[in-house]
Short mmCIF file of C-alpha atoms in Angstrom, two decimals:
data_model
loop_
_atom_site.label_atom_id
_atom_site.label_comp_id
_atom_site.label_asym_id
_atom_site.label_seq_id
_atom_site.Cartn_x
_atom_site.Cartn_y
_atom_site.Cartn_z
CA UNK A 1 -123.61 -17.71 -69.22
CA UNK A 2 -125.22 -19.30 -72.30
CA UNK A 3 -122.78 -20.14 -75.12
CA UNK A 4 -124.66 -19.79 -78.65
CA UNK A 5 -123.01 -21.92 -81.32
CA UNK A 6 -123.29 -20.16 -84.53
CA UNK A 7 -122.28 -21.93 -87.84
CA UNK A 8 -122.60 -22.35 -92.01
CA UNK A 9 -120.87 -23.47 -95.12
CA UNK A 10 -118.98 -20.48 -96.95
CA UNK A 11 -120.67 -18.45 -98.37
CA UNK A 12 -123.74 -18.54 -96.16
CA UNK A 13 -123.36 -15.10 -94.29
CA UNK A 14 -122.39 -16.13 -90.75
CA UNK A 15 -120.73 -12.57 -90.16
CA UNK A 16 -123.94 -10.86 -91.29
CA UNK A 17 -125.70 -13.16 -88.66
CA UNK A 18 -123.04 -12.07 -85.81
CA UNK A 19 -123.26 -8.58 -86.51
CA UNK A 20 -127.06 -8.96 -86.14
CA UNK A 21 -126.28 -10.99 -82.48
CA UNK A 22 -124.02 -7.80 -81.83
CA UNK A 23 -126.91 -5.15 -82.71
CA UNK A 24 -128.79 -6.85 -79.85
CA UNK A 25 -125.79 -6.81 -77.17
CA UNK A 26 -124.94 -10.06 -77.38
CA UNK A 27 -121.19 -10.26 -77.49
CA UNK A 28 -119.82 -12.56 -80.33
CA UNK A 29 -116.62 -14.35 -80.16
CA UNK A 30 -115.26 -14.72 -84.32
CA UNK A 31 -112.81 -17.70 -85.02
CA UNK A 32 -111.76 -16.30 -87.97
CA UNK A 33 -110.46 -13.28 -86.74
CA UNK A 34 -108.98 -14.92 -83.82
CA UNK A 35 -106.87 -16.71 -86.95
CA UNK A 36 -106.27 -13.37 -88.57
CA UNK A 37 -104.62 -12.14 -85.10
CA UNK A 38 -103.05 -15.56 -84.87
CA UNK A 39 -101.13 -14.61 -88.85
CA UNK A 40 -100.07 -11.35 -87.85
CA UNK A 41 -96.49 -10.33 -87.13
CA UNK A 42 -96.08 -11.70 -83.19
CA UNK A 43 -99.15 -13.98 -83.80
CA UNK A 44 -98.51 -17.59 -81.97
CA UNK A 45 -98.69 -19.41 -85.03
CA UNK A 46 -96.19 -17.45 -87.43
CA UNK A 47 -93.20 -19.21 -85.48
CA UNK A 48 -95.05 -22.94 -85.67
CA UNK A 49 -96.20 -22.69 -89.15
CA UNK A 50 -92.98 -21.18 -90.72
CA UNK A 51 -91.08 -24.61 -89.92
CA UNK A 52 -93.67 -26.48 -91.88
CA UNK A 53 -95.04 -23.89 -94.84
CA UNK A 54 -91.59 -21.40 -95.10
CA UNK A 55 -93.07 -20.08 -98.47
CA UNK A 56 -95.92 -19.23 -96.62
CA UNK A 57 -94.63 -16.34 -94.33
CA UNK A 58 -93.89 -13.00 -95.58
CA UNK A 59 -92.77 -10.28 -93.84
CA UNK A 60 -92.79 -12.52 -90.49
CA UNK A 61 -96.64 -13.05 -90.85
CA UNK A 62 -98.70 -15.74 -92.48
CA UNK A 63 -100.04 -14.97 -96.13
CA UNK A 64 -103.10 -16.79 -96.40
CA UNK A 65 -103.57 -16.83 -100.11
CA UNK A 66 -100.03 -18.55 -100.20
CA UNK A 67 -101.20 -21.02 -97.23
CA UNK A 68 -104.07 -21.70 -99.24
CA UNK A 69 -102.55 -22.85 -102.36
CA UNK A 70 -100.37 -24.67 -100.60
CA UNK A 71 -102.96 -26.88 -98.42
CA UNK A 72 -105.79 -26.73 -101.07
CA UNK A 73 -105.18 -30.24 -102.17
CA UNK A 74 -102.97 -31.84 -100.05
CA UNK A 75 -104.87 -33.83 -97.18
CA UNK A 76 -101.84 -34.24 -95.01
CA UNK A 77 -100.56 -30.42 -94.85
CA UNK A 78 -103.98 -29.92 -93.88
CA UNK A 79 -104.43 -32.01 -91.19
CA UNK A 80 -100.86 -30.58 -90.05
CA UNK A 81 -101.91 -26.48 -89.95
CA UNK A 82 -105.53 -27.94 -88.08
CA UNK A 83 -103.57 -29.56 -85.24
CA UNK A 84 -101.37 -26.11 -84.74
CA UNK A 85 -104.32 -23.43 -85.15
CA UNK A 86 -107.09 -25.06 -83.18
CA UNK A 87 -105.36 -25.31 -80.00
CA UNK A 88 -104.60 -22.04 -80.42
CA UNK A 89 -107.68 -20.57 -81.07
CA UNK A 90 -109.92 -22.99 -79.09
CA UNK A 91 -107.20 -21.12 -76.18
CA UNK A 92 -107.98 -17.68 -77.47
CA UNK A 93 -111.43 -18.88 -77.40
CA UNK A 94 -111.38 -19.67 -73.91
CA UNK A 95 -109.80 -16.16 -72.37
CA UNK A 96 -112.52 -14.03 -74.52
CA UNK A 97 -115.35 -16.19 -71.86
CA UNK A 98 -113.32 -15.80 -68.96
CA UNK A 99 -113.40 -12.03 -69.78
CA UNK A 100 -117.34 -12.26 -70.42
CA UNK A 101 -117.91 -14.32 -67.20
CA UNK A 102 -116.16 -11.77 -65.32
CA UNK A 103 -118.35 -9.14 -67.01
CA UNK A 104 -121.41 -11.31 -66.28
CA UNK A 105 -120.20 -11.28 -62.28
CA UNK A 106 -119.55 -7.49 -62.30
CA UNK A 107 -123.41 -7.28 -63.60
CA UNK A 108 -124.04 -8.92 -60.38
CA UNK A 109 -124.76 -12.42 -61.62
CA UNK A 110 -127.40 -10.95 -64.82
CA UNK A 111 -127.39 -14.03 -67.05
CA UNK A 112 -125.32 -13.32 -70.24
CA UNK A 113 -125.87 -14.48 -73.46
CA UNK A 114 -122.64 -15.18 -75.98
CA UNK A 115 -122.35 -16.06 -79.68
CA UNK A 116 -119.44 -18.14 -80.43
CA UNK A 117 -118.95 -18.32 -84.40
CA UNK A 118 -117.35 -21.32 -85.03
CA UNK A 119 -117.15 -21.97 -89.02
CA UNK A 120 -115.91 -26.12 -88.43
CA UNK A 121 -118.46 -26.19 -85.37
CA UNK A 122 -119.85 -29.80 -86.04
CA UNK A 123 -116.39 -30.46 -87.85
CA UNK A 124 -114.05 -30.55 -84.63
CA UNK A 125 -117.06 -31.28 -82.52
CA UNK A 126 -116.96 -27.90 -80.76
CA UNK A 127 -121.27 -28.53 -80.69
CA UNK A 128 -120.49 -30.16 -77.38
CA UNK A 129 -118.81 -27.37 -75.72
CA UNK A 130 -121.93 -24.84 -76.46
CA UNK A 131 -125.45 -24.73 -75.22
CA UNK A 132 -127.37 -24.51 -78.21
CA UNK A 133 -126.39 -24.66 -81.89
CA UNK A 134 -127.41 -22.43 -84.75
CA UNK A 135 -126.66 -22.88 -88.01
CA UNK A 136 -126.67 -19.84 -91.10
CA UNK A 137 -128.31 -21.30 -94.56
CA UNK A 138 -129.16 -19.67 -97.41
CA UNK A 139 -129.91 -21.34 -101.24
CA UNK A 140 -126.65 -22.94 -102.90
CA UNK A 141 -127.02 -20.57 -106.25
CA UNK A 142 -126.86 -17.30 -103.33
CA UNK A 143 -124.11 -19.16 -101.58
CA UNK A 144 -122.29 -19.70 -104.74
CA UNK A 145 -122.56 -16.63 -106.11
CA UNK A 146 -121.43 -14.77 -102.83
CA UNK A 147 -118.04 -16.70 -102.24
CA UNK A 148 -117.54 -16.19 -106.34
CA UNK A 149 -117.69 -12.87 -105.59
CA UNK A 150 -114.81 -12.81 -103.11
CA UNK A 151 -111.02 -11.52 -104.66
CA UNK A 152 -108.96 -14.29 -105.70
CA UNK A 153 -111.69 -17.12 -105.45
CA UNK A 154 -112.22 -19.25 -108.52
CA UNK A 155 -114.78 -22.40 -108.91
CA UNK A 156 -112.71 -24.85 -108.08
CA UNK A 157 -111.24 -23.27 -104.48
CA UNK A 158 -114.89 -23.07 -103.72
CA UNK A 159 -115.24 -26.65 -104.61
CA UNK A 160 -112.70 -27.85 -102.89
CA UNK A 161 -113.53 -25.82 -99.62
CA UNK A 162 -117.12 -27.27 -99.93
CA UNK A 163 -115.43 -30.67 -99.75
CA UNK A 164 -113.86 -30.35 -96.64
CA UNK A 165 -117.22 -29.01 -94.82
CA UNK A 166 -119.99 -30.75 -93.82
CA UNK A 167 -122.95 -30.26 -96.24
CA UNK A 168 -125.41 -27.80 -95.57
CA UNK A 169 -128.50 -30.28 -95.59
CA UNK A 170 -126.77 -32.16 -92.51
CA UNK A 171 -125.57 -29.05 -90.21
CA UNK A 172 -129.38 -27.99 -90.64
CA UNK A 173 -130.05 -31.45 -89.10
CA UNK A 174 -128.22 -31.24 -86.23
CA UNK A 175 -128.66 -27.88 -85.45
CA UNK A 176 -131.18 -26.41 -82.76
CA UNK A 177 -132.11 -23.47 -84.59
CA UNK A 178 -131.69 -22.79 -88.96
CA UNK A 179 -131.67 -19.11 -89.94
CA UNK A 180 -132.36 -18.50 -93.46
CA UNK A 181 -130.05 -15.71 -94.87
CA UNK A 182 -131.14 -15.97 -98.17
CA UNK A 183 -133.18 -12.61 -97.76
CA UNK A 184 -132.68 -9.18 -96.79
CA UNK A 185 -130.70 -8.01 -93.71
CA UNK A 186 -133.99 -6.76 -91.97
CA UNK A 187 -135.24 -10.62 -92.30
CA UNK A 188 -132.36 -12.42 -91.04
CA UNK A 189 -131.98 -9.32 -87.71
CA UNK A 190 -135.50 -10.48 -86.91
CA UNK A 191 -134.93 -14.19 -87.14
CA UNK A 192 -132.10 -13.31 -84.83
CA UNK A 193 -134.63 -11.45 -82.23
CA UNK A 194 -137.21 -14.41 -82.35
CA UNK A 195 -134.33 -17.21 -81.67
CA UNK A 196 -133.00 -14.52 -78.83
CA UNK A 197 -136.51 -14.53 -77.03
CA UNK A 198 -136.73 -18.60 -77.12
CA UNK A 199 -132.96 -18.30 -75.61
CA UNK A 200 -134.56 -16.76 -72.24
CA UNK A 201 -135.25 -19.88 -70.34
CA UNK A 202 -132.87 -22.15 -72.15
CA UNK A 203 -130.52 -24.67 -70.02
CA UNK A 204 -126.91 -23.07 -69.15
CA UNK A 205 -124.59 -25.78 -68.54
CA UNK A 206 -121.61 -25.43 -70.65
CA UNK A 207 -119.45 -22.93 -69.52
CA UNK A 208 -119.38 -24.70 -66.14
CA UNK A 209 -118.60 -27.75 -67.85
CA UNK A 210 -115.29 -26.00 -69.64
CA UNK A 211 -113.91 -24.66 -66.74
CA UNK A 212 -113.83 -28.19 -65.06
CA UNK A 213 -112.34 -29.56 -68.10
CA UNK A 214 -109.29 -26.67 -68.24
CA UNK A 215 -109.12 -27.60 -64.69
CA UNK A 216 -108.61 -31.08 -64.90
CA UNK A 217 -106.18 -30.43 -67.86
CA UNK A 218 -104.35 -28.18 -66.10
CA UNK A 219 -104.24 -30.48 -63.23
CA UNK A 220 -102.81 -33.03 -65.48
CA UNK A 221 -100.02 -31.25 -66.56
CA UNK A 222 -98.81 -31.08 -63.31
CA UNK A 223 -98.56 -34.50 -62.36
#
């Protein structure tokens, strides 16, 4: 199973690139909706976070405009909410491949292909748990104007987000692959298509890799 990093700044269109990864049957694993679940009423981190940002819950769920506000400019309470959620979803994370290995065996060993979006993906490090990196650019005036354009969002929340993210020049350095989604849908589905084909032969090592890693951890724990 090949495990396709995909990444960007705000504001760059990473969902528009998954979808696109999704059009061509390639299943696509999205950390922010794994965080969405995660806020919901039941989700693992209402209980965690409510001892640490009470005025954040309502109605026994996480409001994420209130988190927001609340960790926009404070370092600290930022650092706290990263070291509950990323366990969390890098666990989530983990059971969605288990299920798509299985799926992979029950296609009797056909090589599968799987798109991990990862927003922090050079951030946390998470490029060394992935066999190839891509990273979603587009022109900072498109960028800008897209996140702008998003309820709530004012100048200096986009600022401030920027901050904390790795600039766009530098993922696009690291990266394996750049896709340019400064241009229509049909452009960016076709850069998708052209990075798929150079995916065929491309080294699978990865997955293989995490499993003896949850296995040692695991193992760990016990002793």
């Amino acid at each position: 199973m090949l495990l396709i990093g995909l990444t960007g700044s705000i504001g760059m269109g990473k969902s528009t690139v998954a979808q696109c990864f999704v059009a061509e049957s390639v299943p696509c694993y999205e950390a922010d909706e794994a965080v969405h679940r995660l806020y919901q009423q039941g989700g693992a981190a209402v209980a965690p976070l409510a001892k640490l940002f009470p005025t954040a819950i309502k109605n026994d769920a996480v409001d994420r405009g209130s988190l927001s506000k609340l960790i926009l400019k404070d370092k600290a309470a930022l650092q706290q909410l990263e070291a509950i959620i990323h366990p969390l979803v890098r666990a989530d994370r983990l059971a969605f491949l288990k299920q798509q290995a299985q799926q992979e065996k029950a296609d009797k060993g056909k090589a599968h292909k799987v798109v991990l979006d990862i927003p922090l993906l050079f951030e946390v490090g998470a490029q060394d748990e992935v066999d190839v990196t891509i990273v979603v650019s587009a022109p900072a005036e498109i960028q800008k104007q897209r996140v702008l354009a998003r309820p709530a969002m004012t100048e200096e929340k986009f600022i401030a987000i920027c901050k904390r993210q790795m600039p766009d020049i530098e993922k696009c350095r690291l990266a394996d692959f750049v896709i340019d989604n400064g241009g229509t849908i049909a452009q960016t589905h076709k850069q998708v298509q052209t990075i798929l084909k150079k995916l065929e032969d491309w080294p699978q090592r990865k997955w293989h890799m995490l499993l003896a890693k949850e296995a040692e951890s695991v193992k760990n724990k016990q002793t």
